[in-house]
């Protein structure tokens, strides 16, 4: 089963956007390793298919509620604090998860600004070195990589707008030069910003 859907509504739910980014590039939930979770996620997907096969009033709302439950179940497993931050007390693990969720939400809200690791480390209450190490444990990527993903996602939304030039998109997305934007965007999306803009223009 391949399920394609617009997850922008889900991203508006607090912390959901952070979760989706930590699942990249993929997450494997096998029956052998996660039998209970696998069964629960399969149930949600089967319910989504049933809703689309037998549409009723509020089908779309029901489908999105099922997808939120799907990702909540996945997120609670993915954010197992004992796995993310082993070797410390449960209370401290929970505290770390809360702090890094706060940091990720802050990055989402301010990704177009000139955010520094020092600023984020202060927000979390850690030294710069300790913060960088723990952030990677939490999100499976470096703080810089996470910030770039947020900026690219912001740029994608702007590139769809026909009246905004690519140079403006780069500046509005937090990149200090067009060449840097082009390089990072192509590495992330396997196409240039111009190609992406033209592709979406053809779809409209």
Coordinates of C-alpha atoms in Angstrom, one line a residue:
X1 CA 0.0 0.0 0.0
X2 CA 1.3 3.4 -0.9
X3 CA -0.5 6.3 0.8
X4 CA 0.0 9.8 -0.5
X5 CA -1.6 12.7 1.4
X6 CA -1.1 16.4 2.2
X7 CA 0.4 16.4 5.6
X8 CA 0.4 20.2 6.0
X9 CA -2.7 20.0 8.3
X10 CA -1.0 17.4 10.5
X11 CA 2.1 19.6 10.7
X12 CA -0.1 22.3 12.3
X13 CA -0.6 20.0 15.3
X14 CA 1.9 20.8 18.0
X15 CA 5.1 18.7 17.8
X16 CA 3.9 16.7 14.8
X17 CA 6.1 18.6 12.4
X18 CA 9.2 17.7 14.6
X19 CA 8.2 14.1 14.6
X20 CA 7.8 13.8 10.8
X21 CA 11.3 15.2 10.2
X22 CA 12.9 12.7 12.6
X23 CA 11.4 9.8 10.6
X24 CA 13.4 10.6 7.5
X25 CA 14.5 9.0 5.2
X26 CA 12.3 6.1 6.3
X27 CA 11.2 4.2 9.4
X28 CA 10.7 0.4 9.3
X29 CA 8.1 -1.1 11.6
X30 CA 8.3 -4.8 11.1
X31 CA 6.0 -7.4 12.6
X32 CA 9.0 -9.2 14.1
X33 CA 10.5 -6.2 16.0
X34 CA 7.3 -4.2 16.7
X35 CA 4.4 -6.7 16.6
X36 CA 1.9 -4.6 18.6
X37 CA 2.7 -1.3 16.9
X38 CA 2.8 -2.9 13.4
X39 CA -0.7 -4.3 14.0
X40 CA -2.0 -0.9 15.3
X41 CA -0.6 1.0 12.4
X42 CA -2.0 -1.5 9.9
X43 CA -5.4 -1.1 11.5
X44 CA -5.3 2.7 11.0
X45 CA -4.3 2.3 7.4
X46 CA -7.0 -0.2 6.8
X47 CA -9.5 2.2 8.3
X48 CA -8.2 5.0 5.9
X49 CA -8.8 2.7 2.9
X50 CA -12.3 1.7 4.2
X51 CA -13.2 5.4 4.5
X52 CA -12.2 6.2 1.0
X53 CA -13.9 3.1 -0.4
X54 CA -17.1 3.9 1.4
X55 CA -17.2 7.7 1.6
X56 CA -19.6 9.3 4.1
X57 CA -20.0 12.8 5.5
X58 CA -16.8 13.9 7.2
X59 CA -14.7 11.3 5.5
X60 CA -11.8 13.7 5.0
X61 CA -11.9 14.7 8.7
X62 CA -12.0 11.0 9.7
X63 CA -9.0 10.2 7.5
X64 CA -6.9 13.0 9.0
X65 CA -7.9 12.0 12.6
X66 CA -6.7 8.4 11.7
X67 CA -3.4 9.7 10.3
X68 CA -2.9 11.8 13.5
X69 CA -3.4 8.7 15.6
X70 CA -1.1 6.8 13.2
X71 CA 1.7 9.3 13.7
X72 CA 1.1 9.6 17.5
X73 CA 1.5 5.9 17.9
X74 CA 4.6 5.9 15.7
X75 CA 6.0 9.0 17.5
X76 CA 5.6 7.5 21.0
X77 CA 7.7 4.5 19.9
X78 CA 10.1 6.7 17.9
X79 CA 10.6 9.0 20.9
X80 CA 11.3 6.3 23.4
X81 CA 13.3 8.3 25.8
X82 CA 15.2 5.3 27.1
X83 CA 16.5 4.6 23.6
X84 CA 17.2 8.3 22.8
X85 CA 18.9 9.0 26.1
X86 CA 20.1 5.8 27.7
X87 CA 22.0 5.7 31.0
X88 CA 20.1 8.4 32.9
X89 CA 17.1 8.5 35.1
X90 CA 13.6 8.3 33.6
X91 CA 12.8 11.8 34.9
X92 CA 15.9 13.2 33.3
X93 CA 15.1 11.4 30.0
X94 CA 11.6 13.0 30.0
X95 CA 13.2 16.4 30.7
X96 CA 15.6 16.0 27.8
X97 CA 12.8 15.0 25.4
X98 CA 10.7 18.0 26.5
X99 CA 13.7 20.4 26.0
X100 CA 14.5 19.1 22.5
X101 CA 10.9 19.2 21.4
X102 CA 11.0 22.9 22.5
X103 CA 14.2 23.5 20.5
X104 CA 12.8 21.8 17.4
X105 CA 9.6 23.9 17.6
X106 CA 11.7 27.0 18.0
X107 CA 13.7 26.1 14.9
X108 CA 10.4 25.6 13.0
X109 CA 9.1 29.0 14.0
X110 CA 12.4 30.8 13.4
X111 CA 14.1 28.8 10.6
X112 CA 14.3 31.9 8.3
X113 CA 16.2 33.8 10.9
X114 CA 20.0 33.8 11.7
X115 CA 19.8 31.0 14.4
X116 CA 23.1 30.0 16.0
X117 CA 23.9 26.8 17.9
X118 CA 24.9 28.9 20.9
X119 CA 21.4 30.4 20.9
X120 CA 19.8 27.0 20.8
X121 CA 22.1 25.5 23.4
X122 CA 21.2 28.3 25.7
X123 CA 17.5 27.7 25.1
X124 CA 18.0 24.0 26.1
X125 CA 20.3 24.9 29.0
X126 CA 23.3 22.9 27.7
X127 CA 26.9 23.7 26.7
X128 CA 27.3 24.0 23.0
X129 CA 29.2 20.7 22.7
X130 CA 26.8 18.8 24.9
X131 CA 23.8 20.3 23.1
X132 CA 25.2 19.2 19.6
X133 CA 25.7 15.7 20.8
X134 CA 22.3 15.3 22.5
X135 CA 20.4 16.9 19.6
X136 CA 21.8 14.3 17.2
X137 CA 20.8 11.6 19.6
X138 CA 17.3 13.1 19.7
X139 CA 16.7 13.8 16.0
X140 CA 19.1 11.4 14.2
X141 CA 20.7 14.4 12.4
X142 CA 22.8 17.4 13.3
X143 CA 21.3 20.7 14.3
X144 CA 22.6 22.3 11.1
X145 CA 21.0 19.5 9.0
X146 CA 17.7 19.9 10.8
X147 CA 17.7 23.7 10.3
X148 CA 18.5 23.3 6.6
X149 CA 15.6 20.8 6.2
X150 CA 13.3 23.4 7.7
X151 CA 14.6 26.1 5.4
X152 CA 14.2 24.0 2.4
X153 CA 10.6 23.1 3.4
X154 CA 9.9 26.8 3.7
X155 CA 11.4 27.5 0.3
X156 CA 9.3 24.8 -1.3
X157 CA 6.2 26.6 -0.2
X158 CA 7.4 29.9 -1.6
X159 CA 8.6 28.4 -4.9
X160 CA 5.0 27.5 -5.7
X161 CA 4.1 31.2 -5.6
X162 CA 4.5 32.5 -9.2
X163 CA 5.1 36.2 -8.3
X164 CA 8.1 35.4 -6.0
X165 CA 11.5 35.2 -7.7
X166 CA 14.0 32.5 -6.8
X167 CA 16.4 35.1 -5.3
X168 CA 13.6 36.4 -3.1
X169 CA 12.8 32.8 -2.1
X170 CA 16.4 32.3 -1.1
X171 CA 16.5 35.4 1.1
X172 CA 13.0 34.8 2.6
X173 CA 14.0 31.3 3.5
X174 CA 17.1 32.3 5.5
X175 CA 19.9 31.7 3.0
X176 CA 22.5 34.4 2.7
X177 CA 23.3 33.8 -0.9
X178 CA 21.6 32.4 -4.0
X179 CA 24.5 30.0 -4.8
X180 CA 24.2 28.5 -1.3
X181 CA 20.5 28.1 -1.7
X182 CA 20.8 26.5 -5.1
X183 CA 23.5 24.0 -3.8
X184 CA 21.6 23.0 -0.7
X185 CA 18.2 22.8 -2.4
X186 CA 19.6 20.6 -5.2
X187 CA 21.3 18.2 -2.7
X188 CA 18.0 17.9 -0.8
X189 CA 15.5 17.7 -3.7
X190 CA 17.6 16.4 -6.6
X191 CA 16.5 19.3 -8.7
X192 CA 17.3 23.0 -8.8
X193 CA 14.9 25.6 -7.4
X194 CA 14.2 26.7 -11.0
X195 CA 13.3 23.2 -12.1
X196 CA 11.1 22.8 -9.0
X197 CA 9.3 26.1 -9.7
X198 CA 8.8 25.2 -13.4
X199 CA 7.5 21.7 -12.5
X200 CA 4.9 23.1 -10.1
X201 CA 3.9 25.7 -12.7
X202 CA 3.2 22.9 -15.2
X203 CA 1.0 21.2 -12.6
X204 CA -1.2 24.3 -12.1

